[in-house]
Every structure is written in structure tokens, then in C-alpha cells.
Tab-separated table of C-alpha atoms in Angstrom:
chain	number	residue	atom	x	y	z
A	38	MET	CA	122.563	213.673	146.686
A	39	GLN	CA	121.885	209.996	146.226
A	40	VAL	CA	119.305	208.970	142.985
A	41	TYR	CA	118.359	205.889	142.528
A	42	ALA	CA	117.190	205.673	138.553
A	43	ASP	CA	117.782	202.160	138.071
A	44	ASN	CA	114.183	200.622	138.930
A	45	ALA	CA	114.323	199.223	135.551
A	46	ALA	CA	116.585	196.896	136.373
A	47	THR	CA	115.208	196.538	140.023
A	48	THR	CA	113.231	198.498	142.873
A	49	LYS	CA	113.557	199.062	146.627
A	50	ILE	CA	111.272	196.786	148.244
A	51	SER	CA	108.446	198.390	149.579
A	52	SER	CA	108.008	198.578	153.574
A	53	ARG	CA	104.482	196.840	153.510
A	54	ALA	CA	105.883	194.035	150.999
A	55	LEU	CA	108.605	193.737	153.377
A	56	GLN	CA	106.307	193.720	156.623
A	57	ALA	CA	104.150	191.007	155.033
A	58	MET	CA	106.872	188.734	154.654
A	59	MET	CA	108.282	188.551	158.246
A	60	PRO	CA	105.771	185.975	159.540
A	61	CYS	CA	106.077	183.495	156.264
A	62	PHE	CA	109.372	182.536	158.080
A	63	GLU	CA	108.401	182.702	161.498
A	64	LYS	CA	105.071	181.529	161.885
A	65	PHE	CA	104.039	180.676	158.129
A	66	TYR	CA	106.609	178.625	158.075
A	67	GLY	CA	104.895	175.546	157.085
A	68	ASN	CA	105.061	173.654	154.058
A	69	PRO	CA	102.144	174.162	152.127
A	70	SER	CA	101.661	170.623	151.298
A	71	SER	CA	101.966	169.273	154.916
A	72	LEU	CA	98.431	167.904	156.071
A	73	HIS	CA	99.101	169.431	159.527
A	74	SER	CA	97.851	172.493	160.706
A	75	VAL	CA	101.100	174.313	160.217
A	76	GLY	CA	101.036	173.568	157.139
A	77	GLN	CA	97.850	174.273	156.219
A	78	GLU	CA	97.841	177.247	157.253
A	79	ALA	CA	100.660	178.086	155.106
A	80	LYS	CA	98.561	177.067	152.386
A	81	GLU	CA	95.658	179.299	153.019
A	82	VAL	CA	98.565	182.529	153.263
A	83	LEU	CA	99.318	181.029	149.241
A	84	ASP	CA	96.237	180.802	148.310
A	85	GLU	CA	95.648	184.385	149.248
A	86	ALA	CA	98.301	185.222	147.774
A	87	ARG	CA	97.747	183.985	144.588
A	88	ALA	CA	94.169	185.084	144.944
A	89	LYS	CA	95.575	188.849	145.076
A	90	VAL	CA	97.802	188.477	142.389
A	91	ALA	CA	94.868	187.027	139.925
A	92	ALA	CA	93.216	190.183	141.151
A	93	CYS	CA	94.820	192.167	139.300
A	94	LEU	CA	95.379	190.639	136.274
A	95	GLY	CA	92.229	190.015	136.355
A	96	CYS	CA	92.167	186.284	135.779
A	97	GLU	CA	91.084	183.667	138.306
A	98	ALA	CA	93.329	182.138	141.041
A	99	ARG	CA	94.168	178.811	139.398
A	100	GLU	CA	95.615	180.187	136.229
A	101	ILE	CA	98.226	181.450	138.508
A	102	PHE	CA	101.542	179.373	138.251
A	103	PHE	CA	104.470	180.947	141.032
A	104	THR	CA	108.093	180.226	139.296
A	105	SER	CA	111.118	182.124	140.219
A	106	GLY	CA	110.969	185.096	138.177
A	107	GLY	CA	110.190	186.214	134.757
A	108	SER	CA	112.781	184.579	132.850
A	109	GLU	CA	111.380	180.818	133.968
A	110	ALA	CA	107.857	181.949	133.362
A	111	ASP	CA	109.171	183.177	129.796
A	112	ASN	CA	110.381	180.245	129.484
A	113	GLN	CA	107.753	177.971	130.405
A	114	ALA	CA	105.008	179.717	128.359
A	115	ILE	CA	107.355	179.471	125.028
A	116	ARG	CA	108.211	176.177	125.696
A	117	SER	CA	104.641	175.201	126.641
A	118	ALA	CA	103.587	176.906	123.484
A	119	ALA	CA	106.332	174.975	121.122
A	120	PHE	CA	105.408	171.384	122.509
A	121	TYR	CA	101.467	172.097	121.990
A	122	GLY	CA	102.234	173.411	118.458
A	123	ALA	CA	104.658	171.021	117.176
A	124	LYS	CA	102.566	168.403	117.976
A	125	LYS	CA	100.038	169.602	115.574
A	126	GLY	CA	102.302	169.873	113.215
A	127	LYS	CA	102.533	173.780	114.001
A	128	LYS	CA	106.167	175.149	113.900
A	129	HIS	CA	106.604	178.540	113.209
A	130	ILE	CA	107.031	181.200	116.172
A	131	ILE	CA	106.491	184.980	115.980
A	132	SER	CA	108.294	187.718	118.560
A	133	THR	CA	110.255	190.572	118.119
A	134	ALA	CA	113.499	192.000	117.820
A	135	PHE	CA	113.758	193.904	120.636
A	136	GLU	CA	112.430	191.493	123.151
A	137	HIS	CA	114.145	190.167	126.353
A	138	HIS	CA	116.794	187.575	126.296
A	139	ALA	CA	114.902	185.044	128.503
A	140	VAL	CA	112.207	185.298	125.365
A	141	LEU	CA	114.751	185.897	122.483
A	142	HIS	CA	117.309	183.007	123.847
A	143	THR	CA	114.588	180.237	124.281
A	144	LEU	CA	113.488	180.738	120.293
A	145	LYS	CA	117.049	180.470	119.531
A	146	ALA	CA	117.035	177.427	121.164
A	147	LEU	CA	113.903	176.605	119.624
A	148	GLU	CA	115.410	177.008	116.252
A	149	LYS	CA	118.027	174.664	116.635
A	150	GLU	CA	115.239	172.134	117.648
A	151	GLY	CA	113.503	172.720	114.571
A	152	PHE	CA	111.298	175.704	115.022
A	153	GLU	CA	111.501	178.720	112.458
A	154	ILE	CA	110.731	182.119	114.398
A	155	THR	CA	110.406	185.090	112.813
A	156	LEU	CA	111.408	188.331	114.624
A	157	LEU	CA	109.231	191.651	113.606
A	158	ASP	CA	111.282	194.436	112.836
A	159	VAL	CA	111.024	197.822	115.228
A	160	LYS	CA	112.686	200.539	113.613
A	161	GLU	CA	109.147	202.606	113.003
A	162	GLY	CA	108.475	204.271	115.340
A	163	HIS	CA	110.907	202.359	117.967
A	164	ASN	CA	107.463	199.691	118.410
A	165	VAL	CA	105.566	196.852	116.417
A	166	THR	CA	102.110	197.141	114.866
A	167	ALA	CA	99.075	194.513	114.984
A	168	GLN	CA	99.358	194.957	111.752
A	169	GLN	CA	102.760	193.271	111.565
A	170	VAL	CA	101.529	190.503	113.189
A	171	LYS	CA	98.473	189.814	111.704
A	172	ASP	CA	100.785	189.540	108.608
A	173	ALA	CA	103.333	187.310	109.861
A	174	ILE	CA	100.613	184.598	110.951
A	175	ARG	CA	100.624	181.615	109.345
A	176	GLU	CA	98.987	178.383	109.374
A	177	ASP	CA	101.589	176.715	111.077
A	178	THR	CA	102.069	179.036	113.444
A	179	CYS	CA	102.128	178.054	117.376
A	180	LEU	CA	102.648	181.127	119.084
A	181	VAL	CA	103.173	184.927	119.142
A	182	THR	CA	105.636	186.252	122.028
A	183	CYS	CA	105.544	189.856	121.686
A	184	MET	CA	106.572	191.597	125.258
A	185	TYR	CA	104.233	194.464	126.768
A	186	ALA	CA	106.593	196.661	127.030
A	187	ASN	CA	110.367	197.064	126.355
A	188	ASN	CA	112.622	197.027	129.438
A	189	GLU	CA	115.822	199.451	127.575
A	190	ILE	CA	113.678	202.249	125.468
A	191	GLY	CA	110.318	202.271	127.426
A	192	SER	CA	108.209	201.559	124.421
A	193	VAL	CA	104.391	200.140	125.033
A	194	LEU	CA	103.666	197.851	122.167
A	195	PRO	CA	99.682	197.574	121.295
A	196	ILE	CA	98.549	194.229	122.825
A	197	SER	CA	95.159	194.758	123.529
A	198	ASP	CA	95.500	194.559	119.122
A	199	ILE	CA	97.892	192.088	118.801
A	200	GLY	CA	95.940	190.266	121.400
A	201	ALA	CA	92.516	190.687	119.220
A	202	VAL	CA	94.912	189.402	116.112
A	203	CYS	CA	95.790	186.468	118.003
A	204	LYS	CA	92.303	185.970	119.187
A	205	GLU	CA	91.128	185.838	115.721
A	206	ALA	CA	93.488	183.515	114.112
A	207	GLY	CA	93.244	180.900	116.929
A	208	VAL	CA	96.798	181.908	117.691
A	209	PRO	CA	97.766	181.366	121.446
A	210	PHE	CA	99.334	184.943	122.950
A	211	HIS	CA	102.101	185.236	125.762
A	212	THR	CA	103.156	188.902	126.893
A	213	ASP	CA	106.537	189.157	128.562
A	214	ALA	CA	104.999	191.452	130.617
A	215	VAL	CA	107.970	192.215	133.317
A	216	GLN	CA	107.785	195.673	132.822
A	217	ALA	CA	104.884	196.685	132.879
A	218	VAL	CA	103.260	194.704	135.550
A	219	GLY	CA	102.562	197.482	138.422
A	220	HIS	CA	102.616	200.575	135.722
A	221	LEU	CA	100.618	199.707	133.492
A	222	HIS	CA	96.386	198.214	133.742
A	223	ILE	CA	96.417	195.183	132.547
A	224	ASN	CA	93.345	192.926	132.065
A	225	VAL	CA	94.359	189.088	130.811
A	226	LYS	CA	90.653	188.732	129.434
A	227	GLU	CA	89.652	192.178	127.916
A	228	GLN	CA	92.933	192.261	125.586
A	229	ASN	CA	92.987	188.482	124.687
A	230	ILE	CA	96.288	187.407	126.428
A	231	ASP	CA	96.813	184.242	126.781
A	232	MET	CA	99.634	184.074	128.978
A	233	LEU	CA	101.389	186.628	130.489
A	234	SER	CA	105.295	186.546	132.256
A	235	LEU	CA	105.911	189.273	135.663
A	236	SER	CA	108.467	189.688	138.145
A	237	GLY	CA	107.922	190.284	141.522
A	238	HIS	CA	111.146	193.125	142.050
A	239	LYS	CA	109.880	195.424	139.259
A	240	PHE	CA	107.600	196.632	141.267
A	241	HIS	CA	108.931	196.864	144.427
A	242	GLY	CA	108.310	193.040	145.887
A	243	PRO	CA	110.877	190.716	146.620
A	244	LYS	CA	113.396	188.861	143.807
A	245	GLY	CA	113.372	185.591	143.206
A	246	VAL	CA	110.346	185.419	142.781
A	247	GLY	CA	107.412	186.427	139.633
A	248	ALA	CA	104.456	184.190	137.984
A	249	LEU	CA	103.008	182.910	134.956
A	250	TYR	CA	99.247	183.374	134.212
A	251	VAL	CA	97.951	180.475	131.695
A	252	ARG	CA	94.496	180.825	130.175
A	253	ARG	CA	92.638	177.700	131.207
A	254	GLY	CA	92.383	175.158	129.307
A	255	LEU	CA	95.848	175.827	127.727
A	256	PRO	CA	98.220	172.952	128.505
A	257	LEU	CA	101.548	173.582	130.103
A	258	VAL	CA	105.279	171.958	129.959
A	259	ASN	CA	107.247	171.541	133.431
A	260	ILE	CA	110.794	173.464	133.463
A	261	ILE	CA	110.734	172.004	136.900
A	262	GLU	CA	110.401	168.571	137.468
A	263	GLY	CA	109.773	167.490	141.190
A	264	GLY	CA	105.971	167.494	143.481
A	265	ALA	CA	102.778	168.603	143.091
A	266	GLN	CA	103.531	172.546	143.813
A	267	GLU	CA	101.233	174.704	141.468
A	268	ARG	CA	98.877	171.857	140.209
A	269	GLY	CA	101.865	169.599	139.301
A	270	LYS	CA	103.358	172.226	136.835
A	271	ARG	CA	106.143	174.097	138.626
A	272	GLY	CA	108.025	171.720	141.175
A	273	GLY	CA	109.792	172.805	144.734
A	274	THR	CA	108.704	173.903	147.832
A	275	GLU	CA	106.865	177.282	147.410
A	276	ASN	CA	108.989	180.395	148.462
A	277	LEU	CA	106.259	181.693	150.395
A	278	PRO	CA	107.894	184.414	151.999
A	279	GLY	CA	108.379	185.863	148.158
A	280	ILE	CA	105.233	185.317	147.012
A	281	VAL	CA	103.663	186.788	149.759
A	282	GLY	CA	105.827	189.734	149.205
A	283	MET	CA	104.927	190.009	145.400
A	284	ALA	CA	101.517	190.049	146.004
A	285	VAL	CA	101.541	192.534	148.795
A	286	ALA	CA	103.670	194.311	146.154
A	287	MET	CA	101.408	193.898	143.099
A	288	GLU	CA	98.137	195.007	144.965
A	289	ASP	CA	99.807	197.909	146.017
A	290	ALA	CA	101.025	198.860	142.679
A	291	CYS	CA	97.655	198.233	141.145
A	292	ALA	CA	96.073	200.272	144.048
A	293	ASN	CA	98.189	202.902	143.480
A	294	MET	CA	98.761	202.733	139.975
A	295	ASP	CA	97.279	205.860	138.726
A	296	GLN	CA	98.335	208.539	141.695
A	297	ASN	CA	101.949	206.993	140.945
A	298	ASN	CA	102.138	207.003	137.540
A	299	ALA	CA	100.918	210.661	137.072
A	300	LYS	CA	103.756	211.438	139.616
A	301	VAL	CA	106.297	209.582	137.611
A	302	THR	CA	104.807	210.895	134.467
A	303	ALA	CA	105.962	214.191	135.369
A	304	MET	CA	109.113	213.570	136.281
A	305	ARG	CA	110.111	211.486	132.817
A	306	ASP	CA	108.447	213.873	130.795
A	307	LYS	CA	110.509	216.956	132.686
A	308	LEU	CA	113.798	214.906	132.263
A	309	ILE	CA	113.214	213.957	128.563
A	310	ALA	CA	112.541	217.784	127.695
A	311	GLY	CA	115.547	218.397	129.533
A	312	LEU	CA	118.127	216.442	128.042
A	313	GLU	CA	116.385	216.686	124.682
A	314	LYS	CA	118.574	219.979	124.551
A	315	ILE	CA	121.877	218.204	124.409
A	316	PRO	CA	123.021	218.694	121.331
A	317	HIS	CA	123.141	215.461	118.558
A	318	CYS	CA	121.045	213.212	121.092
A	319	ALA	CA	118.451	210.955	120.014
A	320	LEU	CA	115.573	210.117	122.565
A	321	ASN	CA	114.652	205.993	121.963
A	322	GLY	CA	111.832	204.009	122.333
A	323	ASP	CA	107.830	205.863	121.504
A	324	ARG	CA	107.635	209.127	122.570
A	325	GLU	CA	103.407	208.335	122.548
A	326	ASN	CA	103.282	204.907	124.018
A	327	ARG	CA	106.276	204.935	126.520
A	328	LEU	CA	106.408	203.372	130.174
A	329	PRO	CA	105.583	205.693	132.682
A	330	GLY	CA	109.188	205.855	134.682
A	331	ASN	CA	111.640	205.518	131.332
A	332	VAL	CA	113.402	207.858	129.553
A	333	SER	CA	116.380	206.254	127.227
A	334	PHE	CA	118.955	208.351	124.825
A	335	CYS	CA	121.840	208.005	123.244
A	336	PHE	CA	124.257	211.100	122.890
A	337	GLU	CA	127.034	210.809	120.347
A	338	GLY	CA	130.643	211.159	120.598
A	339	ILE	CA	130.806	209.757	123.531
A	340	GLU	CA	130.970	205.987	125.556
A	341	GLY	CA	128.108	204.903	127.778
A	342	GLU	CA	129.632	203.613	130.057
A	343	SER	CA	131.897	206.271	131.389
A	344	LEU	CA	128.693	208.333	131.063
A	345	LEU	CA	127.703	205.602	134.211
A	346	LEU	CA	130.851	205.486	135.964
A	347	TYR	CA	131.312	209.508	136.326
A	348	LEU	CA	126.982	209.945	137.153
A	349	ASP	CA	127.912	207.142	139.932
A	350	ALA	CA	130.434	209.523	141.437
A	351	MET	CA	127.515	212.196	141.328
A	352	GLY	CA	125.341	209.825	143.372
A	353	ILE	CA	123.145	209.092	140.410
A	354	SER	CA	122.368	205.468	139.635
A	355	ALA	CA	122.040	204.450	135.877
A	356	SER	CA	122.062	202.319	133.167
A	357	SER	CA	123.418	201.774	129.767
A	358	GLY	CA	122.989	199.665	126.116
A	359	SER	CA	126.678	199.657	126.198
A	360	ALA	CA	128.145	196.341	126.585
A	361	CYS	CA	131.617	197.112	127.914
A	362	THR	CA	131.369	194.665	131.014
A	363	SER	CA	129.791	191.934	129.731
A	364	GLY	CA	132.700	191.299	127.660
A	365	SER	CA	131.020	191.415	124.131
A	366	LEU	CA	132.037	194.356	121.865
A	367	ASP	CA	127.977	194.440	119.949
A	368	PRO	CA	125.922	197.226	122.073
A	369	SER	CA	122.084	196.568	123.111
A	370	HIS	CA	120.109	194.359	120.457
A	371	VAL	CA	117.365	197.022	121.405
A	372	LEU	CA	119.137	199.711	120.311
A	373	LEU	CA	120.705	197.992	117.053
A	374	ALA	CA	117.029	196.599	116.545
A	375	ILE	CA	115.359	200.026	116.489
A	376	GLY	CA	117.619	200.599	113.624
A	377	ARG	CA	120.687	202.666	116.342
A	378	VAL	CA	124.502	202.167	114.718
A	379	HIS	CA	126.849	200.925	116.771
A	380	ASP	CA	128.913	203.927	116.918
A	381	VAL	CA	126.020	205.723	118.299
A	382	ALA	CA	124.651	202.344	120.427
A	383	HIS	CA	127.526	202.036	122.305
A	384	GLY	CA	126.703	206.229	124.129
A	385	SER	CA	122.772	205.123	125.405
A	386	LEU	CA	121.552	206.462	128.899
A	387	ARG	CA	118.878	204.731	130.431
A	388	LEU	CA	117.415	206.285	133.573
A	389	SER	CA	114.592	204.544	135.001
A	390	LEU	CA	112.072	206.047	137.200
A	391	SER	CA	109.968	205.166	140.278
A	392	HIS	CA	107.448	207.198	142.514
A	393	GLU	CA	109.909	207.301	145.405
A	394	ASN	CA	112.322	209.519	143.416
A	395	THR	CA	111.775	213.426	143.654
A	396	ASP	CA	112.033	216.321	141.767
A	397	GLU	CA	114.943	217.885	143.340
A	398	GLU	CA	116.559	214.442	142.222
A	399	MET	CA	115.599	215.603	138.553
A	400	ASP	CA	117.051	218.334	138.810
A	401	HIS	CA	120.253	216.626	140.004
A	402	ILE	CA	120.352	214.715	136.936
A	403	LEU	CA	119.243	217.911	134.648
A	404	THR	CA	122.785	219.454	136.167
A	405	ALA	CA	124.317	216.516	136.214
A	406	VAL	CA	123.990	214.708	132.740
A	407	PRO	CA	125.111	217.670	130.687
A	408	GLN	CA	127.946	218.228	132.405
A	409	VAL	CA	129.392	214.713	132.108
A	410	VAL	CA	128.357	214.566	128.539
A	411	GLU	CA	130.686	217.738	127.879
A	412	LEU	CA	133.519	216.211	130.132
A	413	LEU	CA	133.636	213.161	128.339
A	414	ARG	CA	132.924	214.606	124.723
A	415	ASN	CA	135.929	216.754	124.944
A	416	MET	CA	138.186	214.207	125.615
A	417	SER	CA	136.758	211.982	122.899
A	418	PRO	CA	138.970	211.851	119.548
A	419	VAL	CA	135.003	210.972	118.101
A	420	TRP	CA	133.321	214.053	119.160
A	421	ARG	CA	136.793	216.250	117.945
A	422	ASP	CA	136.507	214.450	113.902
A	423	LEU	CA	132.607	215.242	114.491
A	424	GLN	CA	133.342	218.749	115.110
A	425	THR	CA	136.485	219.050	112.881
A	426	GLY	CA	134.189	217.612	109.574
A	427	LYS	CA	136.537	214.379	109.391
A	428	ARG	CA	133.748	211.841	110.589
A	429	GLU	CA	130.148	213.052	109.745
A	430	TYR	CA	127.251	213.333	112.897
A	431	ILE	CA	124.701	210.784	112.682
A	432	LEU	CA	122.150	212.491	115.194
B	247	MET	CA	132.433	201.389	141.936
B	248	ALA	CA	134.822	197.606	142.540
B	249	LEU	CA	134.574	197.082	138.963
B	250	TYR	CA	137.586	199.192	138.329
B	251	SER	CA	140.878	199.494	140.374
B	252	GLU	CA	141.806	202.863	142.904
B	253	VAL	CA	144.297	203.832	139.918
B	254	VAL	CA	142.216	203.268	136.762
B	255	MET	CA	139.518	205.258	138.406
B	256	ASP	CA	141.961	208.115	139.276
B	257	HIS	CA	143.125	208.139	135.992
B	258	PHE	CA	139.486	208.387	134.904
B	259	MET	CA	138.392	211.221	137.237
B	260	HIS	CA	141.768	212.862	136.794
B	261	PRO	CA	142.318	212.566	133.668
B	262	ARG	CA	146.440	213.662	132.976
B	263	ASN	CA	148.050	214.522	129.271
B	264	VAL	CA	144.563	214.714	127.655
B	265	GLY	CA	143.987	216.716	124.348
B	266	THR	CA	145.523	217.463	120.758
B	267	ILE	CA	148.773	218.584	119.750
B	268	GLU	CA	148.969	221.046	117.365
B	269	ASN	CA	151.990	219.829	114.604
B	270	ALA	CA	152.377	216.077	116.181
B	271	ASP	CA	155.242	214.494	114.700
B	272	GLY	CA	153.099	211.477	115.202
B	273	ILE	CA	149.743	210.353	115.569
B	274	GLY	CA	148.720	206.789	116.114
B	275	GLU	CA	145.070	205.455	117.222
B	276	VAL	CA	143.563	201.967	118.453
B	277	GLY	CA	140.095	200.986	118.553
B	278	ASN	CA	137.256	201.576	117.079
B	279	ALA	CA	134.258	203.567	117.351
B	280	LYS	CA	131.917	200.819	116.281
B	281	CYS	CA	133.432	199.373	119.598
B	282	GLY	CA	132.963	202.018	121.955
B	283	ASP	CA	136.450	202.320	122.769
B	284	ILE	CA	138.546	204.550	120.761
B	285	MET	CA	141.879	206.359	121.670
B	286	LYS	CA	144.414	208.732	119.956
B	287	ILE	CA	147.459	209.370	120.586
B	288	TYR	CA	149.737	212.038	119.711
B	289	LEU	CA	153.811	212.458	119.824
B	290	LYS	CA	156.505	215.759	119.649
B	291	SER	CA	159.754	214.839	119.932
B	292	LYS	CA	162.109	217.631	120.348
B	293	THR	CA	164.844	215.653	118.302
B	294	ILE	CA	163.566	213.828	115.839
B	295	LEU	CA	165.978	210.420	115.330
B	296	SER	CA	165.884	208.855	111.652
B	297	LEU	CA	165.740	205.029	112.613
B	298	THR	CA	166.540	204.577	108.789
């Protein structure tokens, strides 16, 4: 049995999205910037896609800027707020310790350019509170950027509350919603979100395309200089097939959200309940406020990469916060940020589900994971030391 | 998975010489649990040669 349980990394494109893309290659191949009718037809298709994306977020079409993906959108949002903040002498940015690297590394670069960055602690409940944001806001804060939901451990942040706090303080609020769009109900106006990043391939759309929502009136700086595309804020001929595929996938994900989430949440809870029976393990992430498809655990005494390789041999595609293959000895910054020590953080497993998974697949996972954990523990010197009392259990 | 060679994967999926030796003549440990990789090697020799 083949089980794809790495949907937080990327999803399989939906057949409806794929079908919608095909005419963009052969029929609507014109350049939306061209004056002739072939170009203008493509422009109409582009406008239609923009309207669909805007409708899913509860904003106006002209507040949507298409990008190459979530990372570019994050970069542009943060760089824009920083640039216009600095103009007013405001060079303080608030974020969280478990953001995606697209956010963290942009902030690190800004730190070198003289900005002061406050990263909110996420140890308590594996989440942040709006109060933490409120307490961190200063006179010179030019941006609060908090992810909507965490990609590794699935915690869903109190975005509406943070939005309210930011609105009251008059500080622009950006959220990296790459893991949330298409999976959680979002309304940028009601939630007081000023900027929001999203990526097409996290909800069964194509890769290489994303969008940035920017509240009307908030100025942007360009990351990609070029032509007048995207209201002059993002140069380059529009990736029309990608944009159309993303818009259709997003429309479907939003229309079927409640139905999909009911199914996915039930599978998630079944996995969590089953895997928690494994001794000396711990669930990562906020148990209550959690992405419907996220299951994340740390297992003591084993190493995540070995776990993944064995699961792969058993037909299961999963992910881990272990970083052996990336050449770094440090485990995931997310697991360290929630307080997992190195020894335990290396033994992590993330299973991320989609509505395309089945209950039979969950049964297969629930058979395979405990078997592999036991097998690996039986050959682990660390596990032996734990069992003989030479080393103390952490979990 | 093409991340590792066939030989490495074969040893990984079918581990040889795995376990512990009681009353080993020598035990060596390499790696660190903090880095996620650790190996313990047990030696038992029929004849112990003194190197001094």
C-alpha cells in the first residue's frame, strides 16, 4: 500500500486544477499585457483567477498580487513594511520563534541592516497568545508577522486576536498563511489582516505560484523589478497556467472545506490516539488549535531519518524535523523553539494528511509506525542506555 | 530512495552484527545523541595481546 502523508510539504494537483490549466497553454497563450485580442483574452482569464482568489480571502481583486510562491510573498510583505517603517524611524519587528525560514531568514537579513527583531516564545502550549504580541509592541514597531499555522507541528495561531491587537496599536499585521489557506476559514477583513502570503501547491494547486494579499493603501516595495504587471509591484509575464490552476484549486478547497476537514480531522485524531500509545513519545504542537491534517510526534531513543527510510520501504511517505540530510547537525528550529531538546527533537515524525487519504491508509500507518519505532529502538544504543538506567528518559 | 547507495540501504534494511556483547573486552562509542547519530562498538577477542 502506498500512502502519501506529506501534504504539508506539497500536495498532488487536483484534476480540476490541472484541467483548468491546460487551455492556458494552448488557447489562452497570449500575454495579458498585449493589446491584441489574444492578449486581452488571456487578461480576462487572469482577472477571473484574481477574483476567485480574492473571494476566498474576503478581499478585493485589486488587493491580490500574484507571486512565484509563498516565500516570495513573505519576502515582499516583510521588506515592504520594513522599508516604509524605517522611513518613519520605526525599525522594530515582532514575529515568532517558529516561523518558516522565508520569514525568519528575511528578518535575520533585516537585523543586519539595523532592524531590531523580537521573536515571541512558543514553549507555552506550543503557540503564542495575542497578549504576548500586545506586550511586545513598542512605539517603533513597524510590523507584526505571525504565521497562521505552523508547518511542522500544526499549531494554529490566534490570528483574529492578534489582528485586533495590531489594529488597535496601529501596527501593520502580516501572516504567512501558506499552511492555512484552503484548510481554514479566512476572512482578511474580519480578522484585521493587512498582508497575507499563500502558496498554490499546499491545497492541490500547482507549484511555482502563490499570492500576496495587501490591504488597499499599504505601500509595497518590489522584490522583482520589471514591467507593469501586478500593478507595477511584481515584474515578469504572469504565470497564467499556474495562476489559473491555483485559483481553481483554492476555490474548490474553500467550497469543500467543511466536508474535507471533517474527514481529515477524524483521520488525524485516529492517528494521534493510536501513536500516543507508543511509550516515551510526545505530541508536538497545540492539541486544541491544530491544523486538520497535522500529526507530529517525537519518539525518544530513535532518529527521524531512519524512521523515514523504513516507512518509505513500507510505502509511507512522511517527513521529519531531523536535519541529517541537510548537512546541519541541528534539528528543526521549530522543535527546539517549543522546548524539545536536541536528543528528542531528532526523533521526530510528521504525517500530514489530505482529504485524498483513506481510513485504510491510517490503519497501515498505525501498524507500521509502532513496528518501526520498536525495531529502531532495539538497535539503538541510546534506547539501551535509557532502559538500563544509564541515561534518563526525557519523554 | 536514491539518497543512499544500494550497499548502505541493504545493511540498513538487513542489519548485520547488531546487538551487544556481554563482558566485552572493549567498548567504543562514536557520535552523539544530540546530533542524532550514535554508534557503540563491542569487541570480544579470543586472545588479548598486550601492546605494552
